[in-house]
mmCIF file of C-alpha atoms in Angstrom:
data_model
loop_
_atom_site.group_PDB
_atom_site.id
_atom_site.type_symbol
_atom_site.label_atom_id
_atom_site.label_comp_id
_atom_site.label_asym_id
_atom_site.label_seq_id
_atom_site.Cartn_x
_atom_site.Cartn_y
_atom_site.Cartn_z
ATOM 1 C CA MET A 853 -29.890 -50.164 -29.757
ATOM 2 C CA VAL A 854 -30.336 -47.239 -31.452
ATOM 3 C CA ARG A 855 -27.239 -45.753 -32.098
ATOM 4 C CA SER A 856 -26.668 -41.695 -33.142
ATOM 5 C CA ALA A 857 -24.245 -41.747 -36.526
ATOM 6 C CA SER A 858 -21.268 -39.749 -34.427
ATOM 7 C CA ALA A 859 -21.770 -42.697 -32.274
ATOM 8 C CA ARG A 860 -20.730 -45.802 -34.954
ATOM 9 C CA LEU A 861 -18.350 -43.777 -36.781
ATOM 10 C CA ALA A 862 -16.766 -43.409 -33.492
ATOM 11 C CA ASN A 863 -17.047 -47.555 -32.659
ATOM 12 C CA ILE A 864 -15.168 -47.852 -36.295
ATOM 13 C CA PHE A 865 -12.780 -45.892 -35.380
ATOM 14 C CA PRO A 866 -12.174 -44.863 -32.452
ATOM 15 C CA ILE A 867 -9.079 -42.337 -33.463
ATOM 16 C CA ILE A 868 -12.262 -40.527 -33.341
ATOM 17 C CA GLN A 869 -13.191 -40.380 -29.664
ATOM 18 C CA LYS A 870 -9.550 -38.850 -29.222
ATOM 19 C CA LEU A 871 -10.391 -35.493 -31.112
ATOM 20 C CA ARG A 872 -11.043 -32.645 -29.420
ATOM 21 C CA ALA A 873 -14.438 -31.203 -28.021
ATOM 22 C CA ALA A 874 -14.168 -28.445 -30.777
ATOM 23 C CA LEU A 875 -14.005 -31.205 -34.434
ATOM 24 C CA THR A 876 -16.263 -33.327 -32.716
ATOM 25 C CA PRO A 877 -19.377 -31.151 -30.978
ATOM 26 C CA ASN A 878 -22.037 -33.815 -30.534
ATOM 27 C CA VAL A 879 -19.395 -35.213 -27.142
ATOM 28 C CA SER A 880 -19.113 -31.233 -24.946
ATOM 29 C CA TYR A 881 -22.717 -31.195 -25.482
ATOM 30 C CA ALA A 882 -23.372 -34.396 -24.153
ATOM 31 C CA ALA A 883 -21.246 -33.882 -21.092
ATOM 32 C CA LYS A 884 -22.715 -30.181 -20.712
ATOM 33 C CA LEU A 885 -26.243 -32.945 -20.636
ATOM 34 C CA HIS A 886 -24.500 -35.027 -18.779
ATOM 35 C CA LYS A 887 -24.038 -32.022 -16.202
ATOM 36 C CA ILE A 888 -27.740 -30.803 -16.500
ATOM 37 C CA TRP A 889 -29.041 -33.560 -16.112
ATOM 38 C CA LYS A 890 -26.567 -35.277 -12.759
ATOM 39 C CA GLU A 891 -27.661 -32.355 -10.966
ATOM 40 C CA LEU A 892 -30.733 -32.700 -11.732
ATOM 41 C CA TYR A 893 -32.120 -36.139 -10.751
ATOM 42 C CA GLY A 894 -28.882 -36.514 -8.769
ATOM 43 C CA SER A 895 -30.693 -33.828 -6.197
ATOM 44 C CA HIS A 896 -33.886 -36.087 -6.450
ATOM 45 C CA CYS A 897 -31.690 -39.156 -5.193
ATOM 46 C CA THR A 898 -29.757 -37.263 -2.896
ATOM 47 C CA MET A 899 -33.359 -35.977 -1.189
ATOM 48 C CA ALA A 900 -35.322 -39.549 -1.582
ATOM 49 C CA LYS A 901 -32.463 -40.980 0.571
ATOM 50 C CA GLN A 902 -32.365 -38.368 3.110
ATOM 51 C CA GLY A 903 -35.403 -39.086 3.626
ATOM 52 C CA LEU A 904 -34.432 -43.003 4.057
ATOM 53 C CA GLU A 905 -31.905 -41.741 6.730
ATOM 54 C CA ASP A 906 -34.425 -40.004 8.230
ATOM 55 C CA VAL A 907 -36.862 -41.275 8.214
ATOM 56 C CA THR A 908 -38.605 -38.550 6.891
ATOM 57 C CA GLY A 909 -39.440 -38.960 3.650
ATOM 58 C CA LEU A 910 -42.972 -40.069 1.490
ATOM 59 C CA PRO A 911 -43.618 -43.099 0.046
ATOM 60 C CA TYR A 912 -41.971 -42.342 -3.234
ATOM 61 C CA PHE A 913 -41.465 -43.827 -6.064
ATOM 62 C CA TYR A 914 -38.047 -43.175 -5.943
ATOM 63 C CA ASN A 915 -38.019 -45.279 -1.918
ATOM 64 C CA ASP A 916 -38.550 -48.390 -4.020
ATOM 65 C CA PHE A 917 -36.101 -47.678 -6.180
ATOM 66 C CA LEU A 918 -33.558 -47.285 -4.280
ATOM 67 C CA ARG A 919 -34.255 -50.702 -2.658
ATOM 68 C CA GLN A 920 -33.976 -52.290 -5.498
ATOM 69 C CA GLN A 921 -30.447 -50.270 -6.176
ATOM 70 C CA THR A 922 -29.231 -51.733 -3.014
ATOM 71 C CA MET A 923 -30.100 -54.808 -3.826
ATOM 72 C CA LYS A 924 -28.525 -55.134 -7.871
ATOM 73 C CA GLY A 925 -25.897 -52.981 -7.385
ATOM 74 C CA PHE A 926 -25.905 -50.265 -9.871
ATOM 75 C CA SER A 927 -24.413 -46.289 -9.925
ATOM 76 C CA ASP A 928 -26.619 -43.319 -8.254
ATOM 77 C CA ASP A 929 -25.666 -42.004 -11.204
ATOM 78 C CA ALA A 930 -27.137 -45.324 -12.978
ATOM 79 C CA ALA A 931 -29.721 -44.788 -10.406
ATOM 80 C CA GLY A 932 -30.763 -40.836 -11.518
ATOM 81 C CA TYR A 933 -30.811 -41.746 -15.578
ATOM 82 C CA ILE A 934 -33.692 -44.270 -14.761
ATOM 83 C CA TYR A 935 -34.961 -42.516 -12.626
ATOM 84 C CA GLY A 936 -34.480 -39.858 -14.781
ATOM 85 C CA THR A 937 -35.855 -41.365 -18.074
ATOM 86 C CA LEU A 938 -39.480 -43.200 -16.182
ATOM 87 C CA LEU A 939 -40.515 -39.565 -15.068
ATOM 88 C CA GLU A 940 -40.503 -38.101 -18.067
ATOM 89 C CA VAL A 941 -41.739 -40.907 -19.277
ATOM 90 C CA GLY A 942 -45.037 -40.350 -17.182
ATOM 91 C CA SER A 943 -45.022 -36.623 -17.040
ATOM 92 C CA ASP A 944 -44.525 -36.857 -20.768
ATOM 93 C CA THR A 945 -47.008 -39.297 -21.050
ATOM 94 C CA THR A 946 -49.055 -37.366 -18.068
ATOM 95 C CA ALA A 947 -48.938 -34.608 -21.219
ATOM 96 C CA SER A 948 -50.623 -35.637 -23.329
ATOM 97 C CA THR A 949 -53.226 -37.651 -21.417
ATOM 98 C CA LEU A 950 -54.224 -34.069 -20.393
ATOM 99 C CA TYR A 951 -54.497 -32.906 -23.644
ATOM 100 C CA GLY A 952 -56.303 -35.353 -25.255
ATOM 101 C CA SER A 953 -59.256 -35.187 -22.482
ATOM 102 C CA VAL A 954 -59.564 -31.091 -23.134
ATOM 103 C CA LEU A 955 -59.465 -32.145 -26.791
ATOM 104 C CA ALA A 956 -62.552 -34.673 -26.780
ATOM 105 C CA VAL A 957 -63.909 -32.082 -24.442
ATOM 106 C CA LEU A 958 -64.081 -29.414 -26.583
ATOM 107 C CA ILE A 959 -65.344 -31.415 -29.311
ATOM 108 C CA PHE A 960 -68.283 -33.179 -28.102
ATOM 109 C CA HIS A 961 -69.597 -31.268 -24.928
ATOM 110 C CA LYS A 962 -72.417 -33.871 -23.692
ATOM 111 C CA VAL A 963 -69.230 -35.764 -23.218
ATOM 112 C CA GLN A 964 -68.430 -33.347 -20.812
ATOM 113 C CA LYS A 965 -71.915 -32.161 -19.236
ATOM 114 C CA LYS A 966 -72.319 -35.693 -18.340
ATOM 115 C CA ALA A 967 -69.111 -35.427 -16.710
ATOM 116 C CA GLN A 968 -70.072 -32.321 -15.364
ATOM 117 C CA GLU A 969 -73.169 -33.786 -14.073
ATOM 118 C CA GLU A 970 -70.949 -37.508 -12.392
ATOM 119 C CA LEU A 971 -67.823 -35.110 -11.414
ATOM 120 C CA HIS A 972 -70.832 -33.041 -8.990
ATOM 121 C CA ARG A 973 -72.729 -35.920 -7.875
ATOM 122 C CA VAL A 974 -70.170 -37.590 -6.093
ATOM 123 C CA VAL A 975 -68.016 -35.168 -5.227
ATOM 124 C CA GLY A 976 -70.636 -31.402 -5.155
ATOM 125 C CA ARG A 977 -69.505 -29.043 -5.933
ATOM 126 C CA ASP A 978 -67.992 -27.036 -3.322
ATOM 127 C CA ARG A 979 -64.297 -28.850 -3.352
ATOM 128 C CA LEU A 980 -62.645 -30.279 -6.174
ATOM 129 C CA PRO A 981 -61.959 -34.019 -6.208
ATOM 130 C CA LEU A 982 -59.349 -36.609 -4.247
ATOM 131 C CA ILE A 983 -58.105 -39.616 -5.087
ATOM 132 C CA ASP A 984 -60.552 -40.973 -2.413
ATOM 133 C CA ASP A 985 -63.204 -40.146 -5.061
#
């Protein structure tokens, strides 16, 4: 597993772990990030849990994840971190795909025109495409 240099030093010299936060700014920064992540993804987790309990939840990735959490027995914090990581990975992938697609359309005008013609043929000109299309 890849770790930061300060984490490796703290493992080699455990006394470093007891130093004040002023002497180890990365520790206080990590604590702030943990709090932000916990609030952000914790709210997603809480909302999904409540939706499952009162049967108002939409079909949602986290619902399946909650079932696995119950079966495997990992903590809410661990679930939040795993969920948040997967969410961020997915959004990065989506952003990269859209970025590449826009660049391709700008460079290859004939392909863009052909794609637009196919969209108009399949979907029509009076509405946006749906997943069912």
